[in-house]
PDB file of C-alpha atoms in Angstrom:
ATOM      1  CA  GLU A   1      12.673  39.161   9.653  1.00 81.00           C
ATOM      2  CA  ASP A   2       9.065  40.163  10.213  1.00 84.00           C
ATOM      3  CA  GLN A   3       6.450  37.812   8.778  1.00 90.00           C
ATOM      4  CA  VAL A   4       2.715  38.195   8.326  1.00 94.00           C
ATOM      5  CA  THR A   5       0.442  35.352   7.262  1.00 96.00           C
ATOM      6  CA  GLN A   6      -3.244  35.743   6.522  1.00 97.00           C
ATOM      7  CA  SER A   7      -5.842  33.004   6.355  1.00 97.00           C
ATOM      8  CA  PRO A   8      -7.907  31.944   4.633  1.00 97.00           C
ATOM      9  CA  GLU A   9      -6.804  33.196   1.227  1.00 96.00           C
ATOM     10  CA  ALA A  10     -10.413  33.384   0.117  1.00 97.00           C
ATOM     11  CA  LEU A  11     -13.708  33.269   1.962  1.00 98.00           C
ATOM     12  CA  ARG A  12     -17.231  33.092   0.623  1.00 98.00           C
ATOM     13  CA  LEU A  13     -20.113  33.929   2.946  1.00 97.00           C
ATOM     14  CA  GLN A  14     -23.829  34.288   2.658  1.00 97.00           C
ATOM     15  CA  GLU A  15     -25.256  37.638   3.645  1.00 97.00           C
ATOM     16  CA  GLY A  16     -25.702  37.628   7.422  1.00 97.00           C
ATOM     17  CA  GLU A  17     -23.253  34.763   7.997  1.00 97.00           C
ATOM     18  CA  SER A  18     -20.680  36.003  10.522  1.00 98.00           C
ATOM     19  CA  SER A  19     -17.064  34.884  10.330  1.00 98.00           C
ATOM     20  CA  SER A  20     -13.466  35.855  11.147  1.00 98.00           C
ATOM     21  CA  LEU A  21     -10.308  36.507   9.191  1.00 98.00           C
ATOM     22  CA  ASN A  22      -6.943  35.685  10.712  1.00 98.00           C
ATOM     23  CA  CYS A  23      -3.625  37.512  10.598  1.00 98.00           C
ATOM     24  CA  SER A  24      -0.722  35.826  12.364  1.00 97.00           C
ATOM     25  CA  TYR A  25       2.564  37.630  12.726  1.00 94.00           C
ATOM     26  CA  THR A  26       6.149  37.173  13.805  1.00 91.00           C
ATOM     27  CA  VAL A  27       7.962  40.353  14.729  1.00 85.00           C
ATOM     28  CA  SER A  28      10.915  41.265  16.899  1.00 82.00           C
ATOM     29  CA  GLY A  29       8.885  43.870  18.745  1.00 79.00           C
ATOM     30  CA  LEU A  30       5.302  44.762  17.973  1.00 80.00           C
ATOM     31  CA  ARG A  31       4.835  48.434  17.178  1.00 83.00           C
ATOM     32  CA  GLY A  32       1.275  48.036  16.029  1.00 89.00           C
ATOM     33  CA  LEU A  33      -0.806  46.065  13.577  1.00 94.00           C
ATOM     34  CA  PHE A  34      -2.804  47.603  10.740  1.00 95.00           C
ATOM     35  CA  TRP A  35      -5.873  46.412   8.865  1.00 97.00           C
ATOM     36  CA  TYR A  36      -6.794  47.652   5.396  1.00 97.00           C
ATOM     37  CA  ARG A  37      -9.656  47.064   3.004  1.00 98.00           C
ATOM     38  CA  GLN A  38      -9.000  46.962  -0.731  1.00 97.00           C
ATOM     39  CA  ASP A  39     -11.721  47.045  -3.375  1.00 96.00           C
ATOM     40  CA  PRO A  40     -10.928  45.640  -6.842  1.00 93.00           C
ATOM     41  CA  GLY A  41      -8.856  48.022  -8.933  1.00 92.00           C
ATOM     42  CA  LYS A  42      -8.363  50.501  -6.073  1.00 94.00           C
ATOM     43  CA  GLY A  43      -5.744  51.297  -3.473  1.00 95.00           C
ATOM     44  CA  PRO A  44      -6.015  49.875   0.054  1.00 96.00           C
ATOM     45  CA  GLU A  45      -8.046  51.913   2.504  1.00 95.00           C
ATOM     46  CA  PHE A  46      -6.896  52.158   6.102  1.00 93.00           C
ATOM     47  CA  LEU A  47      -9.291  50.614   8.652  1.00 95.00           C
ATOM     48  CA  PHE A  48      -7.670  50.122  12.068  1.00 92.00           C
ATOM     49  CA  THR A  49      -4.495  50.217  14.083  1.00 93.00           C
ATOM     50  CA  LEU A  50      -4.078  47.965  17.123  1.00 95.00           C
ATOM     51  CA  TYR A  51      -1.157  48.511  19.456  1.00 91.00           C
ATOM     52  CA  SER A  52      -1.320  46.009  22.293  1.00 91.00           C
ATOM     53  CA  ALA A  53      -2.657  42.560  23.101  1.00 92.00           C
ATOM     54  CA  GLY A  54      -6.249  42.702  24.244  1.00 94.00           C
ATOM     55  CA  GLU A  55      -7.051  45.830  22.291  1.00 96.00           C
ATOM     56  CA  GLU A  56     -10.202  45.880  20.161  1.00 97.00           C
ATOM     57  CA  LYS A  57     -11.473  48.354  17.575  1.00 97.00           C
ATOM     58  CA  GLU A  58     -14.835  48.443  15.812  1.00 97.00           C
ATOM     59  CA  LYS A  59     -16.230  50.027  12.693  1.00 94.00           C
ATOM     60  CA  GLU A  60     -19.749  49.193  11.594  1.00 95.00           C
ATOM     61  CA  ARG A  61     -19.842  45.379  11.105  1.00 97.00           C
ATOM     62  CA  LEU A  62     -16.080  44.968  11.580  1.00 98.00           C
ATOM     63  CA  LYS A  63     -14.239  44.342  14.816  1.00 98.00           C
ATOM     64  CA  ALA A  64     -10.489  43.850  15.019  1.00 98.00           C
ATOM     65  CA  THR A  65      -8.822  42.144  17.966  1.00 97.00           C
ATOM     66  CA  LEU A  66      -5.191  41.530  18.831  1.00 96.00           C
ATOM     67  CA  THR A  67      -3.294  38.885  20.778  1.00 93.00           C
ATOM     68  CA  LYS A  68       0.450  38.457  21.175  1.00 90.00           C
ATOM     69  CA  LYS A  69       0.644  36.265  18.084  1.00 92.00           C
ATOM     70  CA  GLU A  70      -2.314  37.106  15.875  1.00 96.00           C
ATOM     71  CA  SER A  71      -5.123  39.437  15.030  1.00 97.00           C
ATOM     72  CA  PHE A  72      -8.657  38.653  13.997  1.00 98.00           C
ATOM     73  CA  LEU A  73     -11.024  40.689  11.902  1.00 98.00           C
ATOM     74  CA  HIS A  74     -14.519  39.652  12.884  1.00 98.00           C
ATOM     75  CA  ILE A  75     -17.305  40.388  10.440  1.00 98.00           C
ATOM     76  CA  THR A  76     -20.762  40.345  11.967  1.00 98.00           C
ATOM     77  CA  ALA A  77     -23.806  39.852   9.727  1.00 97.00           C
ATOM     78  CA  PRO A  78     -21.902  40.829   6.573  1.00 97.00           C
ATOM     79  CA  LYS A  79     -23.529  42.487   3.587  1.00 97.00           C
ATOM     80  CA  PRO A  80     -22.515  42.214  -0.085  1.00 97.00           C
ATOM     81  CA  GLU A  81     -20.868  45.640   0.147  1.00 97.00           C
ATOM     82  CA  ASP A  82     -18.370  44.155   2.620  1.00 97.00           C
ATOM     83  CA  SER A  83     -16.917  42.128  -0.251  1.00 98.00           C
ATOM     84  CA  ALA A  84     -13.278  43.155  -0.664  1.00 98.00           C
ATOM     85  CA  THR A  85      -9.749  42.000   0.036  1.00 97.00           C
ATOM     86  CA  TYR A  86      -8.647  42.604   3.605  1.00 98.00           C
ATOM     87  CA  LEU A  87      -4.962  43.163   4.269  1.00 97.00           C
ATOM     88  CA  CYS A  88      -3.063  43.271   7.509  1.00 96.00           C
ATOM     89  CA  ALA A  89       0.414  44.699   8.078  1.00 94.00           C
ATOM     90  CA  VAL A  90       2.947  45.297  10.812  1.00 92.00           C
ATOM     91  CA  PRO A  91       5.350  48.242  10.822  1.00 86.00           C
ATOM     92  CA  GLY A  92       8.970  47.275  10.531  1.00 78.00           C
ATOM     93  CA  GLY A  93      12.306  48.958  10.744  1.00 72.00           C
ATOM     94  CA  SER A  94      13.045  51.998   8.575  1.00 69.00           C
ATOM     95  CA  TYR A  95       9.305  52.765   8.418  1.00 70.00           C
ATOM     96  CA  ILE A  96       8.683  49.840   6.059  1.00 84.00           C
ATOM     97  CA  PRO A  97       5.588  47.771   6.812  1.00 88.00           C
ATOM     98  CA  THR A  98       5.331  44.051   6.131  1.00 91.00           C
ATOM     99  CA  PHE A  99       2.018  43.147   4.504  1.00 93.00           C
ATOM    100  CA  GLY A 100       0.192  39.850   4.403  1.00 95.00           C
ATOM    101  CA  ARG A 101      -1.106  38.525   1.077  1.00 94.00           C
ATOM    102  CA  GLY A 102      -4.677  39.325   2.062  1.00 96.00           C
ATOM    103  CA  THR A 103      -7.993  37.508   2.391  1.00 97.00           C
ATOM    104  CA  SER A 104     -10.438  37.895  -0.474  1.00 97.00           C
ATOM    105  CA  LEU A 105     -13.951  38.052   0.971  1.00 98.00           C
ATOM    106  CA  ILE A 106     -17.070  37.592  -1.131  1.00 98.00           C
ATOM    107  CA  VAL A 107     -20.476  38.006   0.473  1.00 98.00           C
ATOM    108  CA  HIS A 108     -23.365  36.621  -1.538  1.00 97.00           C
ATOM    109  CA  PRO A 109     -26.837  38.194  -1.244  1.00 95.00           C
TER     110      PRO A 109
ATOM    111  CA  ASP B   1      -8.634  63.620   5.331  1.00 66.00           C
ATOM    112  CA  VAL B   2      -5.314  62.487   3.940  1.00 64.00           C
ATOM    113  CA  LYS B   3      -5.286  62.608   0.202  1.00 90.00           C
ATOM    114  CA  VAL B   4      -2.834  60.737  -1.985  1.00 96.00           C
ATOM    115  CA  THR B   5      -3.306  61.216  -5.700  1.00 96.00           C
ATOM    116  CA  GLN B   6      -1.680  59.476  -8.637  1.00 96.00           C
ATOM    117  CA  SER B   7      -1.298  61.028 -12.059  1.00 91.00           C
ATOM    118  CA  SER B   8      -3.139  58.355 -14.035  1.00 93.00           C
ATOM    119  CA  ARG B   9      -5.611  55.559 -13.275  1.00 94.00           C
ATOM    120  CA  TYR B  10      -4.865  53.679 -16.478  1.00 96.00           C
ATOM    121  CA  LEU B  11      -1.823  53.854 -18.714  1.00 97.00           C
ATOM    122  CA  VAL B  12      -0.843  51.937 -21.854  1.00 97.00           C
ATOM    123  CA  LYS B  13       2.749  52.125 -23.060  1.00 97.00           C
ATOM    124  CA  ARG B  14       4.944  50.346 -25.556  1.00 97.00           C
ATOM    125  CA  THR B  15       8.018  48.272 -24.793  1.00 98.00           C
ATOM    126  CA  GLY B  16      11.100  50.466 -24.480  1.00 97.00           C
ATOM    127  CA  GLU B  17       9.238  53.668 -23.638  1.00 97.00           C
ATOM    128  CA  LYS B  18      10.220  55.751 -20.636  1.00 97.00           C
ATOM    129  CA  VAL B  19       7.293  55.947 -18.232  1.00 97.00           C
ATOM    130  CA  PHE B  20       6.665  58.457 -15.467  1.00 97.00           C
ATOM    131  CA  LEU B  21       4.212  57.796 -12.647  1.00 98.00           C
ATOM    132  CA  GLU B  22       3.588  60.668 -10.280  1.00 97.00           C
ATOM    133  CA  CYS B  23       2.247  60.688  -6.765  1.00 97.00           C
ATOM    134  CA  VAL B  24       1.262  63.686  -4.641  1.00 97.00           C
ATOM    135  CA  GLN B  25       0.206  63.743  -0.982  1.00 96.00           C
ATOM    136  CA  ASP B  26      -1.266  66.713   0.815  1.00 94.00           C
ATOM    137  CA  MET B  27      -0.579  65.875   4.477  1.00 89.00           C
ATOM    138  CA  ASP B  28       3.069  66.880   4.789  1.00 91.00           C
ATOM    139  CA  HIS B  29       4.131  63.252   5.351  1.00 91.00           C
ATOM    140  CA  GLU B  30       7.848  62.647   5.277  1.00 90.00           C
ATOM    141  CA  ASN B  31       7.768  59.007   4.156  1.00 92.00           C
ATOM    142  CA  MET B  32       6.513  57.944   0.749  1.00 95.00           C
ATOM    143  CA  PHE B  33       6.478  54.562  -0.950  1.00 96.00           C
ATOM    144  CA  TRP B  34       5.983  52.924  -4.330  1.00 98.00           C
ATOM    145  CA  TYR B  35       4.604  49.393  -4.567  1.00 97.00           C
ATOM    146  CA  ARG B  36       3.504  47.132  -7.312  1.00 97.00           C
ATOM    147  CA  GLN B  37       0.713  44.642  -6.796  1.00 96.00           C
ATOM    148  CA  ASP B  38       0.250  41.495  -8.829  1.00 94.00           C
ATOM    149  CA  PRO B  39      -2.253  38.653  -8.366  1.00 89.00           C
ATOM    150  CA  GLY B  40      -0.900  36.043  -5.976  1.00 85.00           C
ATOM    151  CA  LEU B  41       2.191  38.091  -5.107  1.00 89.00           C
ATOM    152  CA  GLY B  42       0.706  40.732  -2.870  1.00 90.00           C
ATOM    153  CA  LEU B  43       2.251  44.152  -2.390  1.00 94.00           C
ATOM    154  CA  ARG B  44       5.921  44.409  -3.251  1.00 94.00           C
ATOM    155  CA  LEU B  45       7.973  47.450  -2.334  1.00 95.00           C
ATOM    156  CA  ILE B  46       9.893  49.062  -5.180  1.00 97.00           C
ATOM    157  CA  TYR B  47      11.372  52.189  -3.565  1.00 97.00           C
ATOM    158  CA  PHE B  48      10.706  54.413  -0.629  1.00 95.00           C
ATOM    159  CA  SER B  49      11.786  57.875   0.457  1.00 95.00           C
ATOM    160  CA  TYR B  50      12.018  59.284   3.972  1.00 91.00           C
ATOM    161  CA  ASP B  51      12.918  62.823   2.987  1.00 89.00           C
ATOM    162  CA  VAL B  52      13.322  65.135   0.031  1.00 92.00           C
ATOM    163  CA  LYS B  53      16.061  63.921  -2.321  1.00 89.00           C
ATOM    164  CA  MET B  54      16.464  60.752  -0.227  1.00 91.00           C
ATOM    165  CA  LYS B  55      15.576  57.333  -1.575  1.00 94.00           C
ATOM    166  CA  GLU B  56      16.052  53.735  -0.570  1.00 93.00           C
ATOM    167  CA  LYS B  57      15.656  50.557  -2.597  1.00 95.00           C
ATOM    168  CA  GLY B  58      12.877  48.197  -1.694  1.00 93.00           C
ATOM    169  CA  ASP B  59      12.562  44.544  -2.580  1.00 91.00           C
ATOM    170  CA  ILE B  60      12.291  44.885  -6.373  1.00 96.00           C
ATOM    171  CA  PRO B  61      14.043  48.072  -7.580  1.00 97.00           C
ATOM    172  CA  GLU B  62      15.473  46.646 -10.819  1.00 96.00           C
ATOM    173  CA  GLY B  63      14.198  48.502 -13.876  1.00 96.00           C
ATOM    174  CA  TYR B  64      12.862  51.410 -11.816  1.00 98.00           C
ATOM    175  CA  SER B  65      14.140  54.699 -10.481  1.00 97.00           C
ATOM    176  CA  VAL B  66      12.524  57.409  -8.359  1.00 97.00           C
ATOM    177  CA  SER B  67      12.684  61.119  -7.805  1.00 97.00           C
ATOM    178  CA  ARG B  68      11.669  63.225  -4.847  1.00 96.00           C
ATOM    179  CA  GLU B  69      12.415  66.901  -5.421  1.00 95.00           C
ATOM    180  CA  LYS B  70       9.592  68.197  -3.215  1.00 95.00           C
ATOM    181  CA  LYS B  71       8.198  66.772  -0.004  1.00 95.00           C
ATOM    182  CA  GLU B  72       4.715  66.231  -1.388  1.00 96.00           C
ATOM    183  CA  ARG B  73       5.714  64.589  -4.674  1.00 97.00           C
ATOM    184  CA  PHE B  74       7.286  61.186  -5.330  1.00 97.00           C
ATOM    185  CA  SER B  75       7.768  59.998  -8.882  1.00 97.00           C
ATOM    186  CA  LEU B  76       8.402  56.486 -10.169  1.00 98.00           C
ATOM    187  CA  ILE B  77      10.270  56.134 -13.450  1.00 98.00           C
ATOM    188  CA  LEU B  78      10.435  53.092 -15.665  1.00 97.00           C
ATOM    189  CA  GLU B  79      13.577  53.734 -17.668  1.00 94.00           C
ATOM    190  CA  SER B  80      12.683  51.323 -20.488  1.00 97.00           C
ATOM    191  CA  ALA B  81       9.308  49.699 -20.014  1.00 97.00           C
ATOM    192  CA  SER B  82       9.045  45.954 -20.478  1.00 97.00           C
ATOM    193  CA  THR B  83       6.022  43.665 -20.615  1.00 97.00           C
ATOM    194  CA  ASN B  84       6.864  42.178 -17.216  1.00 97.00           C
ATOM    195  CA  GLN B  85       6.280  45.602 -15.700  1.00 98.00           C
ATOM    196  CA  THR B  86       2.600  45.404 -16.535  1.00 98.00           C
ATOM    197  CA  SER B  87       1.037  45.741 -13.103  1.00 97.00           C
ATOM    198  CA  MET B  88      -0.944  47.846 -10.645  1.00 97.00           C
ATOM    199  CA  TYR B  89       1.291  50.544  -9.142  1.00 98.00           C
ATOM    200  CA  LEU B  90       0.401  51.978  -5.764  1.00 98.00           C
ATOM    201  CA  CYS B  91       1.835  55.000  -4.022  1.00 97.00           C
ATOM    202  CA  ALA B  92       1.537  55.508  -0.275  1.00 96.00           C
ATOM    203  CA  SER B  93       2.579  57.985   2.368  1.00 94.00           C
ATOM    204  CA  THR B  94       2.976  57.347   6.076  1.00 90.00           C
ATOM    205  CA  ASP B  95       1.948  59.409   9.041  1.00 81.00           C
ATOM    206  CA  TYR B  96       3.632  59.697  12.431  1.00 77.00           C
ATOM    207  CA  TYR B  97       2.016  56.429  13.555  1.00 76.00           C
ATOM    208  CA  ASN B  98       3.318  54.569  10.475  1.00 80.00           C
ATOM    209  CA  GLU B  99      -0.209  54.162   9.144  1.00 86.00           C
ATOM    210  CA  GLN B 100       0.015  54.038   5.369  1.00 89.00           C
ATOM    211  CA  PHE B 101      -2.375  55.989   3.164  1.00 93.00           C
ATOM    212  CA  PHE B 102      -2.589  54.802  -0.392  1.00 96.00           C
ATOM    213  CA  GLY B 103      -3.417  56.451  -3.667  1.00 96.00           C
ATOM    214  CA  PRO B 104      -6.019  55.028  -6.054  1.00 96.00           C
ATOM    215  CA  GLY B 105      -3.417  53.124  -8.070  1.00 96.00           C
ATOM    216  CA  THR B 106      -2.244  53.208 -11.679  1.00 97.00           C
ATOM    217  CA  ARG B 107      -2.981  50.196 -13.844  1.00 97.00           C
ATOM    218  CA  LEU B 108      -0.051  50.101 -16.285  1.00 98.00           C
ATOM    219  CA  THR B 109      -0.106  47.913 -19.375  1.00 98.00           C
ATOM    220  CA  VAL B 110       3.082  47.558 -21.420  1.00 98.00           C
ATOM    221  CA  LEU B 111       2.542  46.201 -24.930  1.00 97.00           C
TER     222      LEU B 111
END
């Protein structure tokens, strides 16, 4: 059974204080790893897909990386508008993804 | 851009009522999903559909049913709403790469 674990559950940063979120996974065969951003009271918004170890993707202050066992979402010089819950997921059999519980990020001005 | 829309953002119903939540996607995706999301429990899959008139149970189907008569539309039905079904309901559709695109969510309160 596929498993996805995200850490930490919650993270508070000061504006400009860079950090990383972790997503560790156990799958029978990796077919990709997805990152999403979810604002309070809204649906998750797709950010990135990573397919193979060593791959990196960037979007503004966010950079996602992938190894054979985990993925990191690096946030460089975050701003208050980066505050959100970040979810990762791996696609499973029958098209059903397995989601982590998410990391709630708060960036203070 | 992929667009997934849900019929209501907020809904208040009474215990025992039949509730319909509708979801429409405009990208011709074959796979559609219904989740509920509760604090501390994450996203939990209720039902999914991989084709018109096809449906599969997810992790928590009890108390729910679904309908998919057209490719773009996937409806979630609460046969007799109960207070423990108060939650955020999220619809999603999946593209060829299995990337999920979510709707804005429906916050359902059952009194």
